[in-house]
Amino acid sequence: MKIAILTFDAFNEIDSFVSHHILTRVDVKDWNVAIASPADTVTSTGGIRITAQQPLEYANDADAVLFGGSPRSRQIVEEGAIMSRLKLDPKRQLIGSQCAGAWFLAKLGLLENRPACTSLASR
């Protein structure tokens, strides 16, 4: 299984790092987890700069995609240069989000009339 943890600039460390930590502990053959980002490096809200393990497009072929949150999620979903790189298929992929990552699901039309949980600030 190929899993993409989408991590954007101003990301919340807990969203990306805890997800990565938990998912990489699964002991299953061919279980591959990677942080994918729109740039070679992204910086967290706390100032931690990381190098992406994969480009954003890695998500397009992944079996599961997890959008991490960012205080900038509302602005990032309006950036066509970033969003146009995502070609997700909910019929063959498991797609989810954490916190403000729900903005990505909404922008991609994946929520329709479904409820989503997020932070009070993102609500």
mmCIF file with all atom_site columns, C-alpha atoms in Angstrom, residues 11-88:
data_model
loop_
_atom_site.group_PDB
_atom_site.id
_atom_site.type_symbol
_atom_site.label_atom_id
_atom_site.label_alt_id
_atom_site.label_comp_id
_atom_site.label_asym_id
_atom_site.label_entity_id
_atom_site.label_seq_id
_atom_site.pdbx_PDB_ins_code
_atom_site.Cartn_x
_atom_site.Cartn_y
_atom_site.Cartn_z
_atom_site.occupancy
_atom_site.B_iso_or_equiv
_atom_site.pdbx_formal_charge
_atom_site.auth_seq_id
_atom_site.auth_comp_id
_atom_site.auth_asym_id
_atom_site.auth_atom_id
_atom_site.pdbx_PDB_model_num
ATOM 1  C CA . PHE A 1 11 ? 1.858  22.753 8.326   1.00 0.00 ? 11 PHE A CA 1
ATOM 2  C CA . ASN A 1 12 ? 0.920  21.634 11.814  1.00 0.00 ? 12 ASN A CA 1
ATOM 3  C CA . GLU A 1 13 ? 3.663  19.336 13.044  1.00 0.00 ? 13 GLU A CA 1
ATOM 4  C CA . ILE A 1 14 ? 1.256  17.050 14.876  1.00 0.00 ? 14 ILE A CA 1
ATOM 5  C CA . ASP A 1 15 ? -0.726 16.314 11.690  1.00 0.00 ? 15 ASP A CA 1
ATOM 6  C CA . SER A 1 16 ? 2.212  15.208 9.571   1.00 0.00 ? 16 SER A CA 1
ATOM 7  C CA . PHE A 1 17 ? 4.662  13.848 12.125  1.00 0.00 ? 17 PHE A CA 1
ATOM 8  C CA . VAL A 1 18 ? 2.231  11.825 14.240  1.00 0.00 ? 18 VAL A CA 1
ATOM 9  C CA . SER A 1 19 ? 0.552  10.357 11.142  1.00 0.00 ? 19 SER A CA 1
ATOM 10 C CA . HIS A 1 20 ? 3.925  9.439  9.701   1.00 0.00 ? 20 HIS A CA 1
ATOM 11 C CA . HIS A 1 21 ? 5.074  7.970  13.013  1.00 0.00 ? 21 HIS A CA 1
ATOM 12 C CA . ILE A 1 22 ? 1.972  5.803  13.429  1.00 0.00 ? 22 ILE A CA 1
ATOM 13 C CA . LEU A 1 23 ? 1.714  4.641  9.814   1.00 0.00 ? 23 LEU A CA 1
ATOM 14 C CA . THR A 1 24 ? 5.387  3.728  9.494   1.00 0.00 ? 24 THR A CA 1
ATOM 15 C CA . ARG A 1 25 ? 5.027  1.440  12.522  1.00 0.00 ? 25 ARG A CA 1
ATOM 16 C CA . VAL A 1 26 ? 2.615  -0.828 10.640  1.00 0.00 ? 26 VAL A CA 1
ATOM 17 C CA . ASP A 1 27 ? 4.474  -4.026 9.880   1.00 0.00 ? 27 ASP A CA 1
ATOM 18 C CA . VAL A 1 28 ? 2.978  -5.019 6.546   1.00 0.00 ? 28 VAL A CA 1
ATOM 19 C CA . LYS A 1 29 ? 4.898  -5.991 3.427   1.00 0.00 ? 29 LYS A CA 1
ATOM 20 C CA . ASP A 1 30 ? 4.900  -3.270 0.728   1.00 0.00 ? 30 ASP A CA 1
ATOM 21 C CA . TRP A 1 31 ? 3.441  -0.651 3.100   1.00 0.00 ? 31 TRP A CA 1
ATOM 22 C CA . ASN A 1 32 ? 5.082  2.604  1.973   1.00 0.00 ? 32 ASN A CA 1
ATOM 23 C CA . VAL A 1 33 ? 4.422  5.917  3.713   1.00 0.00 ? 33 VAL A CA 1
ATOM 24 C CA . ALA A 1 34 ? 5.793  9.233  2.469   1.00 0.00 ? 34 ALA A CA 1
ATOM 25 C CA . ILE A 1 35 ? 5.391  12.917 3.217   1.00 0.00 ? 35 ILE A CA 1
ATOM 26 C CA . ALA A 1 36 ? 4.555  14.564 -0.098  1.00 0.00 ? 36 ALA A CA 1
ATOM 27 C CA . SER A 1 37 ? 4.730  18.318 -0.563  1.00 0.00 ? 37 SER A CA 1
ATOM 28 C CA . PRO A 1 38 ? 4.337  20.890 -3.337  1.00 0.00 ? 38 PRO A CA 1
ATOM 29 C CA . ALA A 1 39 ? 7.935  22.097 -2.813  1.00 0.00 ? 39 ALA A CA 1
ATOM 30 C CA . ASP A 1 40 ? 11.232 20.417 -1.995  1.00 0.00 ? 40 ASP A CA 1
ATOM 31 C CA . THR A 1 41 ? 11.045 21.876 1.500   1.00 0.00 ? 41 THR A CA 1
ATOM 32 C CA . VAL A 1 42 ? 8.188  23.157 3.645   1.00 0.00 ? 42 VAL A CA 1
ATOM 33 C CA . THR A 1 43 ? 8.225  24.912 6.990   1.00 0.00 ? 43 THR A CA 1
ATOM 34 C CA . SER A 1 44 ? 5.874  24.190 9.884   1.00 0.00 ? 44 SER A CA 1
ATOM 35 C CA . THR A 1 45 ? 3.970  26.738 11.932  1.00 0.00 ? 45 THR A CA 1
ATOM 36 C CA . GLY A 1 46 ? 6.619  26.197 14.604  1.00 0.00 ? 46 GLY A CA 1
ATOM 37 C CA . GLY A 1 47 ? 9.485  26.917 12.198  1.00 0.00 ? 47 GLY A CA 1
ATOM 38 C CA . ILE A 1 48 ? 10.604 23.332 11.567  1.00 0.00 ? 48 ILE A CA 1
ATOM 39 C CA . ARG A 1 49 ? 11.828 23.008 7.989   1.00 0.00 ? 49 ARG A CA 1
ATOM 40 C CA . ILE A 1 50 ? 11.580 19.556 6.390   1.00 0.00 ? 50 ILE A CA 1
ATOM 41 C CA . THR A 1 51 ? 12.494 18.058 3.051   1.00 0.00 ? 51 THR A CA 1
ATOM 42 C CA . ALA A 1 52 ? 9.647  16.337 1.231   1.00 0.00 ? 52 ALA A CA 1
ATOM 43 C CA . GLN A 1 53 ? 10.116 12.624 0.721   1.00 0.00 ? 53 GLN A CA 1
ATOM 44 C CA . GLN A 1 54 ? 8.040  12.775 -2.458  1.00 0.00 ? 54 GLN A CA 1
ATOM 45 C CA . PRO A 1 55 ? 6.585  15.478 -4.718  1.00 0.00 ? 55 PRO A CA 1
ATOM 46 C CA . LEU A 1 56 ? 2.906  16.353 -4.397  1.00 0.00 ? 56 LEU A CA 1
ATOM 47 C CA . GLU A 1 57 ? 2.033  14.229 -7.449  1.00 0.00 ? 57 GLU A CA 1
ATOM 48 C CA . TYR A 1 58 ? 2.954  11.097 -5.474  1.00 0.00 ? 58 TYR A CA 1
ATOM 49 C CA . ALA A 1 59 ? -0.576 11.356 -4.069  1.00 0.00 ? 59 ALA A CA 1
ATOM 50 C CA . ASN A 1 60 ? -2.117 10.767 -7.501  1.00 0.00 ? 60 ASN A CA 1
ATOM 51 C CA . ASP A 1 61 ? -0.893 7.169  -7.574  1.00 0.00 ? 61 ASP A CA 1
ATOM 52 C CA . ALA A 1 62 ? -1.181 6.479  -3.847  1.00 0.00 ? 62 ALA A CA 1
ATOM 53 C CA . ASP A 1 63 ? -3.692 4.014  -2.427  1.00 0.00 ? 63 ASP A CA 1
ATOM 54 C CA . ALA A 1 64 ? -4.383 6.329  0.511   1.00 0.00 ? 64 ALA A CA 1
ATOM 55 C CA . VAL A 1 65 ? -4.019 10.093 0.794   1.00 0.00 ? 65 VAL A CA 1
ATOM 56 C CA . LEU A 1 66 ? -4.076 12.054 4.038   1.00 0.00 ? 66 LEU A CA 1
ATOM 57 C CA . PHE A 1 67 ? -4.244 15.855 3.964   1.00 0.00 ? 67 PHE A CA 1
ATOM 58 C CA . GLY A 1 68 ? -2.564 17.481 6.929   1.00 0.00 ? 68 GLY A CA 1
ATOM 59 C CA . GLY A 1 69 ? -3.810 20.796 8.238   1.00 0.00 ? 69 GLY A CA 1
ATOM 60 C CA . SER A 1 70 ? -2.289 24.236 8.142   1.00 0.00 ? 70 SER A CA 1
ATOM 61 C CA . PRO A 1 71 ? -3.440 27.653 9.307   1.00 0.00 ? 71 PRO A CA 1
ATOM 62 C CA . ARG A 1 72 ? -2.954 28.527 5.633   1.00 0.00 ? 72 ARG A CA 1
ATOM 63 C CA . SER A 1 73 ? -5.205 25.746 4.277   1.00 0.00 ? 73 SER A CA 1
ATOM 64 C CA . ARG A 1 74 ? -7.918 28.209 3.200   1.00 0.00 ? 74 ARG A CA 1
ATOM 65 C CA . GLN A 1 75 ? -5.387 30.144 1.143   1.00 0.00 ? 75 GLN A CA 1
ATOM 66 C CA . ILE A 1 76 ? -3.522 27.121 -0.234  1.00 0.00 ? 76 ILE A CA 1
ATOM 67 C CA . VAL A 1 77 ? -6.698 25.558 -1.680  1.00 0.00 ? 77 VAL A CA 1
ATOM 68 C CA . GLU A 1 78 ? -7.111 28.719 -3.773  1.00 0.00 ? 78 GLU A CA 1
ATOM 69 C CA . GLU A 1 79 ? -3.630 28.362 -5.289  1.00 0.00 ? 79 GLU A CA 1
ATOM 70 C CA . GLY A 1 80 ? -4.316 26.859 -8.710  1.00 0.00 ? 80 GLY A CA 1
ATOM 71 C CA . ALA A 1 81 ? -0.657 26.045 -9.286  1.00 0.00 ? 81 ALA A CA 1
ATOM 72 C CA . ILE A 1 82 ? -0.781 23.676 -6.301  1.00 0.00 ? 82 ILE A CA 1
ATOM 73 C CA . MET A 1 83 ? -4.304 22.270 -6.583  1.00 0.00 ? 83 MET A CA 1
ATOM 74 C CA . SER A 1 84 ? -4.009 21.533 -10.323 1.00 0.00 ? 84 SER A CA 1
ATOM 75 C CA . ARG A 1 85 ? -1.247 19.058 -9.517  1.00 0.00 ? 85 ARG A CA 1
ATOM 76 C CA . LEU A 1 86 ? -3.693 16.823 -7.627  1.00 0.00 ? 86 LEU A CA 1
ATOM 77 C CA . LYS A 1 87 ? -5.585 14.237 -9.697  1.00 0.00 ? 87 LYS A CA 1
ATOM 78 C CA . LEU A 1 88 ? -7.158 12.100 -7.003  1.00 0.00 ? 88 LEU A CA 1
#
